[in-house]
Coordinates of C-alpha atoms in Angstrom, one line a residue:
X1 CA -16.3 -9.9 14.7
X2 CA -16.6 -12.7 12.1
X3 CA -14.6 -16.0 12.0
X4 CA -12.8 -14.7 8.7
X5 CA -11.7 -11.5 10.0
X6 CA -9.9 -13.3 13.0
X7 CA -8.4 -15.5 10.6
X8 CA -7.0 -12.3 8.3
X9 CA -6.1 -10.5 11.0
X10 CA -3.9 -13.7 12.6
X11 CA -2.3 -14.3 9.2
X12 CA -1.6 -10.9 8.8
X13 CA 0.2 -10.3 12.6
X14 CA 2.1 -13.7 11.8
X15 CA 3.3 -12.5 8.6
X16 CA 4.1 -9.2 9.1
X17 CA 5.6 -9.3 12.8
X18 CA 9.3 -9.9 11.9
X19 CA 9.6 -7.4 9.1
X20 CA 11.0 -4.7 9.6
X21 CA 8.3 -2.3 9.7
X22 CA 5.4 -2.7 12.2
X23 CA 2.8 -5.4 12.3
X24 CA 0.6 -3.1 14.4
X25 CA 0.4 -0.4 11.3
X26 CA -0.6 -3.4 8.6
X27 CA -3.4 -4.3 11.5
X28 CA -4.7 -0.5 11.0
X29 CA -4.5 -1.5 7.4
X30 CA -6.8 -4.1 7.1
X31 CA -9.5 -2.4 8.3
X32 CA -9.4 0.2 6.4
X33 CA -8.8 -1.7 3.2
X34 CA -11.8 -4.2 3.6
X35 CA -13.9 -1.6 5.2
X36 CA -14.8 -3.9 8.5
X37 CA -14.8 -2.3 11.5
X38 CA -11.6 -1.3 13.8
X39 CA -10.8 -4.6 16.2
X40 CA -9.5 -2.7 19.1
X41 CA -7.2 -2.6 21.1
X42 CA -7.6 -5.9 23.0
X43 CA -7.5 -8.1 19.9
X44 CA -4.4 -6.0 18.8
X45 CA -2.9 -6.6 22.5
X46 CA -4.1 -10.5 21.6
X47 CA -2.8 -11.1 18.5
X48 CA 1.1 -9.7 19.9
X49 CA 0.7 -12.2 22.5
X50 CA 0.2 -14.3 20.5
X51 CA 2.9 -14.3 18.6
X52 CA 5.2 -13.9 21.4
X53 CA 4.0 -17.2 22.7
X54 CA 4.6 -18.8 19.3
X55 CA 8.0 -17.3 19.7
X56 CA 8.4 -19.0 23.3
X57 CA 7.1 -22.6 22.0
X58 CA 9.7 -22.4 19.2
X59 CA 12.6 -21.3 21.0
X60 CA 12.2 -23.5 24.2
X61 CA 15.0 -25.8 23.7
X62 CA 16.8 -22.8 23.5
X63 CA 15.4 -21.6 26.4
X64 CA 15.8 -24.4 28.1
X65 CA 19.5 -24.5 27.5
X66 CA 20.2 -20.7 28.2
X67 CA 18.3 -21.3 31.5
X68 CA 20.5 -24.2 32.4
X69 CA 23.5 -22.5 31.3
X70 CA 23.0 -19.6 33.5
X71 CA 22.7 -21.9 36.1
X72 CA 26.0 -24.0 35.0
X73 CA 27.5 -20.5 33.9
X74 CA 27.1 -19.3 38.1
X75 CA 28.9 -22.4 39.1
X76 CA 31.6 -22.6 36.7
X77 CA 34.3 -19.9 38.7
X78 CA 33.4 -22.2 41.9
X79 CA 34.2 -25.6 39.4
X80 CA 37.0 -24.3 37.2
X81 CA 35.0 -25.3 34.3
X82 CA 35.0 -24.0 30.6
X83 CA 30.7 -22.7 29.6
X84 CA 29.8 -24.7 27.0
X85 CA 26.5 -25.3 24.9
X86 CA 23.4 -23.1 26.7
X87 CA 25.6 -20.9 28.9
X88 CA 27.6 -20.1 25.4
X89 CA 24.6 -18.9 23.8
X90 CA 23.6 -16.8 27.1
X91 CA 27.2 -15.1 27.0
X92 CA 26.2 -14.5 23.1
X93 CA 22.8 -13.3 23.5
X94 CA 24.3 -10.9 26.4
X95 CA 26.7 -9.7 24.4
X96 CA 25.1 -9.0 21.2
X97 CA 22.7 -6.9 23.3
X98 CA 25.1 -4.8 25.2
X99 CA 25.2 -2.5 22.2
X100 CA 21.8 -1.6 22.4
X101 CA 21.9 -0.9 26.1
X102 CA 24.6 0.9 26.0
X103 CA 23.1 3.4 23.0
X104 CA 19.8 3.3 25.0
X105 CA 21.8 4.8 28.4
X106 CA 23.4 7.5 26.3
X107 CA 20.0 8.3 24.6
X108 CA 18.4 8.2 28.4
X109 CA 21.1 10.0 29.7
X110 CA 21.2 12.9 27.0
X111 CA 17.2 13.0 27.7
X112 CA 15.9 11.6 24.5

């Protein structure tokens, strides 16, 4: 596999992964529209890793904060203190994602 088509194939997992249809279909795409042969699956697996560690190195600070805050957030009942900053976003992350684990457990249950 050439330089060039590890280069296409980056830009298009970087520009396609958070829209909302899947990055892995425009990755069949190219391909099939340049006619160069399939990549596989290990460069596929590559190119979502990736971008999940691009997502990591952009979000540490938050991270970082969350982390810390779940730390500050499981002494806070022993302190009588108020969460603040990173253990904020935590509580906010956990409960914008109840939701989905609670339509996941139904789906689960029902045997979807």
């Amino acid at each position: 596999m050439s330089w060039l088509q590890l280069v296409v194939l980056a830009v298009v997992q970087g520009i396609t992964e958070f829209l909302p249809i899947s990055s892995s279909a425009h990755l069949i795409l190219v391909p099939a529209l340049t006619d160069w042969p399939d990549q596989g699956l290990a460069l596929d697996l590559a190119v979502h890793v990736g971008t999940l560690g691009a997502v990591l190195l952009y979000y540490r600070s938050d991270i970082r904060a969350m982390t810390v805050g779940g730390m500050a957030l499981l002494r806070a009942p022993l302190q009588g203190t108020a969460p603040e900053g990173g253990a904020r976003l935590l509580m906010a992350l956990a409960v914008g994602a109840l939701p989905v684990f609670i339509v996941g457990g139904v789906l689960v249950v029902m045997g979807w």
